[in-house]
Short mmCIF file of C-alpha atoms and ligand atoms in Angstrom, two decimals:
data_model
loop_
_atom_site.label_atom_id
_atom_site.label_comp_id
_atom_site.label_asym_id
_atom_site.label_seq_id
_atom_site.Cartn_x
_atom_site.Cartn_y
_atom_site.Cartn_z
CA MET O 1 -20.51 13.48 -27.83
CA ASP O 2 -18.90 10.57 -29.44
CA ALA O 3 -17.00 8.88 -26.79
CA ASP O 4 -14.41 6.95 -28.78
CA LYS O 5 -13.45 10.26 -30.58
CA LEU O 6 -12.37 11.84 -26.94
CA GLU O 7 -9.96 8.70 -26.37
CA THR O 8 -6.53 9.92 -27.50
CA ILE O 9 -4.97 13.35 -28.24
CA ARG O 10 -4.87 12.51 -31.91
CA ALA O 11 -8.38 11.75 -32.02
CA ILE O 12 -9.57 14.75 -30.13
CA HIS O 13 -7.22 16.95 -32.04
CA ASP O 14 -9.06 15.82 -35.38
CA SER O 15 -12.35 16.81 -33.93
CA PHE O 16 -10.92 20.08 -33.38
CA ASP O 17 -9.27 20.42 -36.64
CA LYS O 18 -12.79 19.34 -38.15
CA LYS O 19 -14.64 22.05 -36.04
CA GLN O 20 -16.83 18.77 -34.92
CA THR O 21 -16.29 20.13 -31.27
CA SER O 22 -14.76 22.96 -29.36
CA VAL O 23 -12.44 22.79 -26.70
CA VAL O 24 -15.27 23.90 -23.99
CA GLU O 25 -17.50 21.13 -25.09
CA VAL O 26 -14.81 18.45 -24.51
CA THR O 27 -13.84 19.86 -21.03
CA ARG O 28 -17.54 19.88 -19.92
CA TYR O 29 -18.04 16.23 -21.24
CA PHE O 30 -15.05 15.23 -19.38
CA LEU O 31 -16.32 17.33 -16.03
CA ASP O 32 -19.74 15.82 -16.57
CA SER O 33 -18.48 12.08 -16.56
CA ILE O 34 -16.38 12.88 -13.55
CA LYS O 35 -19.67 14.11 -11.86
CA LYS O 36 -21.70 11.04 -12.70
CA ASN O 37 -18.56 8.46 -12.09
CA GLY O 38 -15.76 9.86 -10.83
CA GLY O 39 -16.81 11.08 -7.44
CA LYS O 40 -17.51 9.32 -3.86
CA SER O 41 -20.44 7.56 -5.18
CA GLY O 42 -18.45 6.31 -8.22
CA LEU O 43 -14.84 5.03 -8.87
CA ASN O 44 -13.80 7.63 -6.14
CA ALA O 45 -11.08 8.42 -8.60
CA PHE O 46 -10.83 12.31 -8.33
CA LEU O 47 -10.47 14.19 -4.96
CA THR O 48 -10.48 17.37 -6.08
CA VAL O 49 -12.01 18.85 -9.42
CA CYS O 50 -11.07 22.23 -10.88
CA GLU O 51 -14.09 23.11 -12.58
CA ASN O 52 -13.90 27.00 -12.79
CA ARG O 53 -9.97 26.85 -13.63
CA VAL O 54 -10.28 24.62 -16.48
CA LEU O 55 -13.20 26.08 -18.10
CA ALA O 56 -11.46 29.55 -18.23
CA LYS O 57 -8.53 27.68 -19.98
CA ALA O 58 -10.56 25.77 -22.18
CA GLU O 59 -12.47 29.16 -23.17
CA ALA O 60 -9.11 30.47 -24.04
CA ALA O 61 -8.36 27.92 -25.94
CA ASP O 62 -11.26 28.16 -28.29
CA GLN O 63 -10.38 31.94 -29.02
CA ILE O 64 -7.07 30.17 -30.27
CA LEU O 65 -8.76 27.77 -32.20
CA SER O 66 -11.06 30.25 -33.57
CA ALA O 67 -8.24 32.36 -34.48
CA GLU O 68 -5.80 30.09 -36.20
CA GLY O 69 -8.37 27.91 -37.63
CA LYS O 70 -6.55 24.59 -36.36
CA VAL O 71 -4.53 23.06 -33.68
CA PRO O 72 -1.40 24.65 -33.34
CA ARG O 73 0.06 21.02 -32.79
CA ASP O 74 3.78 22.20 -32.69
CA ARG O 75 3.44 24.73 -30.66
CA LEU O 76 1.05 23.48 -28.18
CA PRO O 77 1.27 19.48 -28.43
CA LEU O 78 -1.25 19.20 -25.65
CA PHE O 79 -3.52 22.09 -26.79
CA GLY O 80 -7.26 21.55 -25.07
CA ILE O 81 -6.52 17.93 -24.01
CA PRO O 82 -8.22 17.36 -20.42
CA LEU O 83 -5.68 15.38 -17.86
CA GLY O 84 -5.79 14.26 -14.28
CA ILE O 85 -2.99 14.91 -11.95
CA LYS O 86 -2.02 12.67 -8.85
CA ASP O 87 -2.82 14.32 -5.73
CA ASN O 88 1.16 14.61 -4.82
CA LEU O 89 2.06 16.97 -7.16
CA THR O 90 1.31 20.64 -6.60
CA MET O 91 -0.61 23.11 -8.89
CA ASP O 92 -0.96 26.60 -7.70
CA GLY O 93 -4.08 27.54 -5.42
CA VAL O 94 -5.06 24.17 -5.85
CA ARG O 95 -5.51 21.31 -2.85
CA THR O 96 -3.00 19.15 -2.53
CA THR O 97 -3.93 16.18 0.06
CA CYS O 98 -1.53 13.39 -0.81
CA GLY O 99 -4.39 11.34 -0.23
CA SER O 100 -3.62 12.14 3.54
CA LYS O 101 -5.63 13.79 6.27
CA MET O 102 -2.40 15.52 7.31
CA LEU O 103 -2.78 17.83 3.99
CA ASP O 104 -6.52 18.01 4.24
CA ASN O 105 -6.81 21.70 4.02
CA TYR O 106 -3.15 22.37 2.16
CA VAL O 107 -3.39 24.49 -0.68
CA ALA O 108 -0.32 24.72 -2.51
CA PRO O 109 1.45 27.87 -3.70
CA TYR O 110 2.97 26.89 -6.46
CA THR O 111 2.93 24.49 -9.26
CA ALA O 112 5.08 21.29 -10.19
CA THR O 113 7.72 21.75 -12.85
CA CYS O 114 6.18 18.78 -14.81
CA VAL O 115 2.26 20.13 -14.34
CA GLN O 116 3.51 23.35 -15.43
CA ARG O 117 4.80 21.94 -18.32
CA LEU O 118 1.76 20.38 -19.42
CA GLU O 119 -0.13 23.31 -19.14
CA SER O 120 2.34 25.35 -21.00
CA ALA O 121 1.67 23.00 -23.78
CA GLY O 122 -1.95 23.68 -23.79
CA ALA O 123 -2.89 20.70 -21.46
CA LEU O 124 -6.46 21.56 -19.44
CA CYS O 125 -5.85 19.85 -15.90
CA LEU O 126 -9.21 18.61 -14.47
CA GLY O 127 -8.40 18.24 -11.29
CA LYS O 128 -6.38 15.82 -8.82
CA LEU O 129 -6.56 12.21 -8.14
CA ASN O 130 -7.03 9.78 -5.44
CA MET O 131 -4.15 7.64 -4.13
CA ASP O 132 -2.54 5.67 -1.47
CA GLU O 133 -1.55 8.12 1.36
CA PHE O 134 1.56 9.43 0.74
CA ALA O 135 1.95 7.03 -2.19
CA MET O 136 2.67 4.27 0.41
CA GLY O 137 0.44 1.37 -0.97
CA GLY O 138 -0.26 -0.97 -4.30
CA SER O 139 -4.19 -1.11 -3.81
CA ASN O 140 -5.24 2.76 -3.16
CA GLU O 141 -7.02 1.35 -0.09
CA ASN O 142 -4.82 3.52 2.09
CA SER O 143 -5.98 6.67 1.13
CA ALA O 144 -7.78 8.52 3.84
CA TYR O 145 -10.48 9.61 1.19
CA GLY O 146 -11.70 5.94 0.37
CA PRO O 147 -10.44 3.38 -1.66
CA VAL O 148 -10.83 3.63 -5.58
CA GLN O 149 -12.53 1.09 -7.74
CA HIS O 150 -11.65 -0.63 -10.29
CA PRO O 151 -12.94 0.76 -13.38
CA THR O 152 -14.59 -2.51 -14.76
CA GLN O 153 -14.90 -4.68 -11.62
CA PRO O 154 -16.10 -2.56 -8.45
CA GLU O 155 -15.50 -5.03 -5.82
CA ARG O 156 -11.86 -4.88 -6.90
CA VAL O 157 -8.96 -2.51 -6.16
CA PRO O 158 -7.53 -0.65 -9.14
CA GLY O 159 -3.96 -0.98 -7.97
CA GLY O 160 -1.89 1.66 -6.20
CA SER O 161 -0.59 4.04 -5.44
CA SER O 162 -1.49 5.81 -8.63
CA GLY O 163 -5.21 4.22 -8.68
CA GLY O 164 -7.21 7.01 -8.93
CA SER O 165 -4.95 8.14 -12.30
CA ALA O 166 -5.28 4.41 -13.48
CA ALA O 167 -9.04 4.18 -12.86
CA ALA O 168 -9.65 7.62 -14.29
CA VAL O 169 -8.02 6.83 -17.54
CA ARG O 170 -9.31 3.73 -18.12
CA ALA O 171 -13.16 4.67 -17.62
CA GLY O 172 -12.70 7.70 -19.78
CA LEU O 173 -12.82 10.72 -16.87
CA CYS O 174 -9.53 12.10 -18.42
CA VAL O 175 -7.78 11.33 -21.35
CA ALA O 176 -4.38 10.82 -19.81
CA ALA O 177 -3.27 11.33 -16.57
CA LEU O 178 0.31 11.77 -14.26
CA GLY O 179 1.19 9.09 -11.94
CA THR O 180 4.47 8.85 -9.57
CA ASP O 181 6.55 5.73 -9.24
CA THR O 182 8.62 4.56 -6.15
CA GLY O 183 8.42 1.04 -6.34
CA GLY O 184 5.77 0.59 -9.03
CA SER O 185 2.95 2.84 -8.62
CA ILE O 186 2.70 3.72 -11.95
CA ARG O 187 2.82 0.55 -13.71
CA LEU O 188 1.20 -1.60 -11.12
CA PRO O 189 -2.10 0.22 -11.75
CA ALA O 190 -1.65 0.68 -15.48
CA SER O 191 -1.43 -3.29 -15.38
CA TYR O 192 -4.58 -3.78 -12.98
CA CYS O 193 -6.50 -1.28 -15.39
CA GLY O 194 -5.40 -2.20 -18.81
CA ILE O 195 -3.67 1.06 -19.70
CA VAL O 196 -0.04 2.21 -20.49
CA GLY O 197 2.25 3.33 -17.75
CA LEU O 198 5.62 4.64 -18.10
CA LYS O 199 8.18 5.18 -15.12
CA PRO O 200 11.03 7.24 -16.91
CA THR O 201 14.68 6.87 -15.76
CA TYR O 202 15.19 8.47 -12.44
CA GLY O 203 16.09 12.06 -12.99
CA ARG O 204 14.40 12.36 -16.50
CA VAL O 205 11.31 14.23 -15.16
CA SER O 206 11.40 16.82 -12.62
CA ARG O 207 10.53 16.00 -9.24
CA TYR O 208 10.01 19.92 -8.27
CA GLY O 209 6.39 20.16 -6.77
CA LEU O 210 6.09 16.47 -6.16
CA VAL O 211 5.55 15.90 -2.36
CA ALA O 212 8.22 13.66 -1.54
CA PHE O 213 7.96 9.70 -0.57
CA ALA O 214 11.71 8.26 -1.04
CA SER O 215 13.51 10.96 -2.79
CA SER O 216 16.20 8.18 -4.53
CA LEU O 217 13.51 6.74 -5.87
CA ASP O 218 10.48 8.60 -6.70
CA GLN O 219 9.70 9.40 -10.36
CA VAL O 220 6.75 11.02 -12.11
CA GLY O 221 5.52 9.37 -15.57
CA PRO O 222 2.68 9.60 -18.05
CA MET O 223 -0.36 7.04 -17.79
CA ALA O 224 -2.57 6.87 -21.13
CA ARG O 225 -4.52 4.62 -23.40
CA THR O 226 -1.93 4.44 -25.99
CA VAL O 227 1.90 4.58 -26.09
CA GLU O 228 1.60 7.60 -28.54
CA ASP O 229 0.07 9.56 -25.74
CA ALA O 230 2.35 8.45 -23.20
CA ALA O 231 5.33 9.71 -25.20
CA ILE O 232 3.37 12.77 -26.06
CA LEU O 233 3.22 13.61 -22.48
CA LEU O 234 7.17 12.60 -21.79
CA ASP O 235 8.05 15.04 -24.73
CA VAL O 236 6.24 17.67 -22.95
CA MET O 237 7.32 17.27 -19.40
CA SER O 238 10.83 15.37 -19.54
CA GLY O 239 14.28 17.86 -19.48
CA HIS O 240 16.25 19.22 -17.04
CA ASP O 241 15.01 21.50 -14.32
CA PRO O 242 17.36 23.77 -12.45
CA ARG O 243 15.05 23.50 -9.58
CA ASP O 244 15.31 19.71 -8.90
CA SER O 245 19.14 18.94 -8.16
CA THR O 246 18.57 15.23 -9.37
CA SER O 247 16.91 16.33 -12.52
CA ALA O 248 19.18 14.92 -15.23
CA THR O 249 21.23 17.01 -17.54
CA VAL O 250 21.41 14.30 -20.30
CA SER O 251 19.46 15.61 -23.27
CA LYS O 252 16.03 14.59 -23.65
CA GLY O 253 14.64 12.23 -27.01
CA ALA O 254 12.26 13.09 -29.37
CA TYR O 255 9.75 10.56 -28.22
CA ARG O 256 6.73 10.62 -30.26
CA GLU O 257 8.90 10.82 -33.44
CA ALA O 258 10.67 7.77 -31.98
CA LEU O 259 7.80 5.59 -32.54
CA GLY O 260 7.90 5.90 -36.06
CA LYS O 261 11.15 4.12 -35.98
CA ALA O 262 9.36 0.78 -34.57
CA PRO O 263 11.04 -2.30 -35.81
CA GLU O 264 9.09 -3.59 -38.89
CA THR O 265 11.16 -5.62 -41.16
CA GLN O 266 12.79 -9.00 -40.18
CA ALA O 267 16.18 -7.45 -40.31
CA GLU O 268 15.12 -4.65 -37.70
CA TRP O 269 13.22 -7.31 -35.51
CA SER O 270 16.87 -9.59 -35.46
CA GLY O 271 18.62 -6.94 -34.23
CA ILE O 272 16.76 -7.00 -30.82
CA ARG O 273 17.69 -8.86 -27.92
CA ILE O 274 14.91 -9.28 -25.11
CA GLY O 275 16.14 -10.78 -21.81
CA VAL O 276 13.78 -12.66 -19.70
CA PRO O 277 15.19 -13.01 -15.68
CA LYS O 278 14.86 -16.62 -14.47
CA GLU O 279 14.18 -14.87 -11.16
CA TYR O 280 10.72 -13.42 -12.61
CA PHE O 281 9.36 -16.89 -13.10
CA VAL O 282 8.98 -18.32 -9.55
CA GLY O 283 6.45 -19.29 -7.11
CA GLY O 284 3.78 -16.84 -6.25
CA LEU O 285 3.09 -15.88 -10.03
CA SER O 286 -0.38 -16.86 -11.31
CA ALA O 287 -0.70 -19.25 -14.18
CA GLU O 288 -2.80 -17.13 -15.89
CA VAL O 289 -0.20 -13.93 -16.01
CA GLN O 290 2.71 -16.66 -16.42
CA LYS O 291 0.93 -17.51 -19.87
CA SER O 292 0.10 -14.23 -20.85
CA ILE O 293 3.62 -13.19 -20.79
CA GLN O 294 4.90 -16.39 -22.23
CA SER O 295 2.66 -15.80 -25.43
CA SER O 296 3.85 -12.15 -25.67
CA LEU O 297 7.26 -13.01 -25.35
CA ARG O 298 6.06 -15.86 -28.26
CA TRP O 299 4.85 -12.84 -30.32
CA PHE O 300 8.39 -11.27 -30.18
CA GLU O 301 10.16 -14.13 -31.39
CA SER O 302 7.74 -14.90 -34.13
CA LYS O 303 8.63 -11.13 -35.38
CA GLY O 304 12.46 -12.34 -35.20
CA ALA O 305 13.53 -10.77 -32.12
CA ARG O 306 15.66 -13.09 -29.71
CA VAL O 307 14.23 -13.80 -26.55
CA ILE O 308 17.54 -14.82 -24.35
CA PRO O 309 17.34 -16.31 -20.69
CA ILE O 310 19.24 -14.27 -18.25
CA SER O 311 19.95 -13.94 -14.44
CA LEU O 312 19.32 -10.88 -12.30
CA PRO O 313 20.58 -13.17 -9.20
CA HIS O 314 20.09 -10.30 -6.67
CA THR O 315 16.30 -10.08 -7.13
CA GLU O 316 15.46 -11.74 -4.25
CA TYR O 317 16.65 -9.21 -2.18
CA ALA O 318 15.08 -6.17 -3.71
CA VAL O 319 11.89 -6.17 -1.60
CA ALA O 320 13.61 -6.19 1.58
CA VAL O 321 16.24 -3.70 0.26
CA TYR O 322 13.38 -1.54 -1.12
CA TYR O 323 11.07 -1.38 2.20
CA LEU O 324 14.29 -0.54 4.06
CA ILE O 325 15.24 2.31 1.98
CA ALA O 326 11.83 3.41 0.92
CA VAL O 327 10.86 3.72 4.62
CA SER O 328 14.17 5.36 5.94
CA GLU O 329 13.70 8.11 3.32
CA ALA O 330 10.06 8.41 3.81
CA SER O 331 10.73 8.88 7.80
CA SER O 332 13.06 11.70 6.93
CA ASN O 333 10.68 13.24 4.36
CA LEU O 334 7.78 12.87 6.53
CA ALA O 335 9.33 14.83 9.38
CA ARG O 336 8.22 18.20 8.06
CA PHE O 337 4.58 17.58 8.53
CA ASP O 338 4.44 18.53 12.13
CA GLY O 339 1.87 21.22 12.44
CA ILE O 340 4.53 23.76 12.42
CA ARG O 341 6.08 23.76 8.86
CA TYR O 342 3.24 21.63 7.37
CA GLY O 343 0.13 19.88 8.04
CA VAL O 344 -3.03 20.31 10.17
CA ARG O 345 -2.90 21.98 13.40
CA PRO O 346 -6.24 21.65 15.19
CA ALA O 347 -7.42 23.41 18.21
CA GLU O 348 -6.79 20.80 20.44
CA ALA O 349 -2.96 20.59 19.19
CA GLU O 350 -3.09 24.35 20.02
CA ASN O 351 -3.93 23.57 23.79
CA ALA O 352 -1.49 21.02 24.08
CA ASP O 353 0.47 20.99 27.40
CA ASP O 354 3.71 20.27 25.76
CA LEU O 355 5.51 19.61 22.45
CA ALA O 356 5.14 16.03 22.73
CA ALA O 357 1.46 16.27 23.23
CA PHE O 358 1.29 18.98 20.41
CA TYR O 359 2.95 16.31 18.24
CA ARG O 360 0.76 13.56 19.04
CA LYS O 361 -2.31 15.57 18.05
CA VAL O 362 -0.74 16.64 14.85
CA ARG O 363 1.10 13.43 13.64
CA GLY O 364 -1.86 11.52 14.71
CA HIS O 365 -3.35 12.44 11.19
CA PHE O 366 -1.37 10.18 9.65
CA GLY O 367 -3.04 6.76 8.78
CA PRO O 368 -1.84 3.39 9.81
CA GLU O 369 0.45 2.59 7.17
CA VAL O 370 2.13 5.97 7.04
CA LYS O 371 2.73 5.65 10.81
CA ARG O 372 4.01 1.77 10.34
CA ARG O 373 6.67 3.17 7.56
CA ILE O 374 7.63 6.21 9.92
CA ILE O 375 8.41 3.70 12.87
CA LEU O 376 10.20 1.59 10.65
CA GLY O 377 12.22 4.39 9.01
CA THR O 378 13.04 5.80 12.12
CA PHE O 379 14.37 2.43 13.53
CA ALA O 380 16.32 1.60 10.37
CA LEU O 381 18.13 4.91 10.85
CA SER O 382 18.82 5.01 14.30
CA SER O 383 22.17 5.16 15.69
CA GLY O 384 23.43 1.64 16.23
CA TYR O 385 20.96 0.06 13.78
CA SER O 386 21.71 1.91 10.89
CA GLU O 387 24.93 0.31 9.90
CA ALA O 388 23.02 -2.70 10.17
CA TYR O 389 19.78 -2.02 8.45
CA TYR O 390 20.25 1.21 6.20
CA ARG O 391 23.81 0.80 5.22
CA ARG O 392 23.62 -2.88 4.25
CA ALA O 393 20.61 -2.12 1.95
CA CYS O 394 22.39 0.73 0.11
CA GLN O 395 25.37 -2.01 -0.45
CA VAL O 396 22.87 -4.68 -1.59
CA ARG O 397 21.03 -1.77 -3.89
CA ARG O 398 24.28 -1.38 -5.49
CA LEU O 399 24.25 -5.24 -6.33
CA ILE O 400 20.89 -5.18 -7.97
CA LYS O 401 22.16 -2.29 -10.08
CA GLN O 402 24.88 -4.13 -11.01
CA ASP O 403 23.15 -7.14 -11.99
CA PHE O 404 20.97 -4.98 -14.55
CA VAL O 405 24.67 -3.25 -15.92
CA THR O 406 25.73 -6.94 -16.51
CA ALA O 407 22.04 -7.98 -18.22
CA PHE O 408 22.41 -4.97 -20.50
CA GLU O 409 25.80 -5.96 -21.79
CA LYS O 410 23.87 -9.09 -23.37
CA VAL O 411 20.09 -8.02 -24.06
CA ASP O 412 18.57 -4.51 -24.97
CA PHE O 413 15.58 -4.83 -22.93
CA ILE O 414 14.27 -7.12 -20.00
CA ALA O 415 10.85 -8.49 -20.14
CA GLY O 416 8.33 -9.81 -17.52
CA PRO O 417 5.37 -9.52 -15.47
CA VAL O 418 4.30 -6.27 -13.77
CA SER O 419 2.57 -8.04 -10.99
CA PRO O 420 2.35 -11.57 -9.55
CA THR O 421 -1.62 -11.55 -9.98
CA THR O 422 -4.23 -9.66 -11.47
CA ALA O 423 -6.70 -7.06 -9.66
CA PHE O 424 -7.59 -8.35 -5.89
CA LYS O 425 -10.68 -7.73 -4.07
CA ILE O 426 -10.99 -4.74 -1.86
CA GLY O 427 -9.97 -5.91 1.61
CA GLU O 428 -8.51 -9.04 0.56
CA ARG O 429 -5.09 -8.32 1.59
CA ILE O 430 -5.30 -5.19 3.71
CA SER O 431 -4.71 -6.85 6.86
CA ASP O 432 -1.48 -8.56 5.72
CA PRO O 433 1.11 -5.62 4.82
CA LEU O 434 3.79 -8.32 4.00
CA GLN O 435 1.98 -9.84 1.25
CA MET O 436 1.16 -6.58 -0.05
CA TYR O 437 4.67 -5.53 -0.23
CA LEU O 438 5.77 -8.63 -1.99
CA ASN O 439 3.48 -7.90 -4.95
CA ASP O 440 6.04 -5.05 -5.67
CA ILE O 441 8.74 -7.92 -6.54
CA PHE O 442 8.56 -7.32 -10.47
CA THR O 443 8.27 -3.51 -10.14
CA ILE O 444 10.81 -2.38 -7.24
CA PRO O 445 13.98 -3.48 -9.11
CA ALA O 446 13.71 -0.78 -11.72
CA ASN O 447 13.48 1.85 -8.95
CA LEU O 448 16.44 0.57 -7.18
CA ALA O 449 18.27 1.05 -10.28
CA GLY O 450 16.68 4.13 -11.70
CA LEU O 451 15.62 2.55 -14.73
CA PRO O 452 13.11 3.33 -17.13
CA ALA O 453 9.98 0.48 -17.53
CA ILE O 454 6.70 0.64 -18.92
CA SER O 455 3.75 -1.48 -18.52
CA ILE O 456 1.51 -2.24 -21.58
CA PRO O 457 -1.92 -4.01 -21.70
CA SER O 458 -1.20 -7.71 -22.82
CA GLY O 459 -3.85 -9.87 -22.33
CA THR O 460 -6.84 -10.67 -19.83
CA GLU O 461 -7.87 -13.12 -17.39
CA ALA O 462 -11.08 -15.13 -17.43
CA PRO O 463 -13.71 -14.94 -16.48
CA ASP O 464 -14.09 -11.20 -15.50
CA SER O 465 -11.63 -9.98 -18.16
CA LEU O 466 -9.08 -8.61 -15.79
CA PRO O 467 -6.35 -7.04 -17.75
CA ILE O 468 -2.83 -8.32 -17.60
CA GLY O 469 0.36 -6.00 -18.27
CA PHE O 470 3.28 -6.49 -20.07
CA HIS O 471 6.82 -5.27 -18.38
CA LEU O 472 9.49 -3.92 -20.55
CA ILE O 473 12.60 -2.39 -18.76
CA ALA O 474 15.47 -0.51 -20.52
CA PRO O 475 18.88 0.65 -19.76
CA PRO O 476 18.97 4.53 -18.35
CA PHE O 477 17.73 7.22 -20.86
CA GLN O 478 16.63 4.67 -23.30
CA GLU O 479 13.10 5.70 -23.34
CA GLU O 480 12.79 6.44 -26.99
CA ARG O 481 13.49 2.76 -27.77
CA LEU O 482 11.65 1.44 -25.07
CA LEU O 483 8.71 3.48 -26.49
CA SER O 484 9.07 2.21 -30.01
CA LEU O 485 9.37 -1.48 -28.77
CA ALA O 486 6.06 -0.80 -26.51
CA HIS O 487 4.33 0.69 -29.92
CA ALA O 488 5.49 -2.53 -32.09
CA PHE O 489 3.80 -4.66 -29.06
CA GLU O 490 0.78 -2.31 -28.89
CA LYS O 491 0.15 -2.57 -32.38
CA ARG O 492 0.35 -6.44 -32.76
CA GLY O 493 -3.48 -6.81 -32.48
CA ALA O 494 -3.99 -4.84 -35.90
CA ALA O 495 -1.18 -6.99 -37.56
CA ARG O 496 -2.06 -10.46 -36.66
N1 LIG Q 501 3.56 -0.34 -3.36
C1 LIG Q 501 4.99 0.28 -3.22
C2 LIG Q 501 5.01 1.13 -1.82
O1 LIG Q 501 4.02 0.84 -1.21
C3 LIG Q 501 5.16 1.43 -4.17
C4 LIG Q 501 4.72 2.52 -3.91
C5 LIG Q 501 5.16 3.69 -5.39
O2 LIG Q 501 5.63 3.18 -5.99
N2 LIG Q 501 4.70 4.88 -4.65
O3 LIG Q 501 5.81 1.52 -1.40
#
């Protein structure tokens, strides 16, 4: 099978229309690729493969194809498209581990709204993707099922926590994937692996069926090879969901359609103002990444857009604020994994002498990073300290949000790096959690402020051609404009 005909939704649909391939053939091709390269002996991107489930759906799709003659794109925009799902999103009857031994044997009894919407639009879910345990991490080294390898440089990390999703998309193990982003977990791995990753506005995509990490920050989003594919996925999965009380009632956009409105003429470009925060170009940013971002900004200028220096003065507090709020919410959310409501319940726990011993046997199944965060979060919320830590952090979060409100009075978008460096080596930073946390400096502010943000491949770093991502942030619910600008940027290679 011709691999480049299987890279995008559009290409696959064309092959179906031309009868060059059947849905079952395409599905088998991806299942074989996963067997060859996606499992433990390869990238370790997939934790569970739903072979029978997905083949049954592919057979049903082939029947629709033969009855209708061509792909029913309008009714089923994801018809026959093989996808991967991060393993913190539930699928009815499918194991959902969250990358944790705590949920090693957990089979979900219902399907997450976003996954259900993808499937109702014709998507074929191949299986569940590896991730940092409970989405806590930025390198995928915190998975209880072993690290994911970078798709082109096996000794390096793919980024995290949606590392399995990014590696699988880049390596051609699925066409696109779902990730989740609490502090950068879609954008960071997308940038390290050279794919597109979109974190929508908080509340744009339902969190129903997403195992909560930090509920006021978590957001589901698409990871794909092209902006168009990310837009198609967002079209399908966004929109209000009464089952998630934080799901936005703001009507959703027409995201794929918006790509046709990407700026083209000089006059259209001159109306676009891109803010560049001076706080995003400070010590720690690698020279290569900085060079790539500057050259992308020059491209925007050459088209006629205005690149305007701005300030987001509270940026320096973002990492501290995030790591107080995220761990506090996590300590509360993860209390349900007690072996009674959720979580493994080993035989030695059954024989425990008292409740404390029972908890120790059960909650010992969390890995070291999750334990560290539960302890930190419990402390930050404890009586006598919650005013000094948690409440303070919430107050500063407000100031960070206000920085963006003020900035967006002067500019339409904010641009900068996604991460200070390109993909680092496996093991290089794992013993220094603080260094790992600081890596999130550019992605975290968009989560704290609830804003949509995207990482788009913008260049590579020599000598290993490690991908660099360009980061664009927009005002709330402006995904249409964000995607259309990203689309124009993505096409620049062809235009140059
Ligand atoms: N790296 C960040 C953390 O460890 C972000 C994780 C995420 O977005 N899920 O918390």
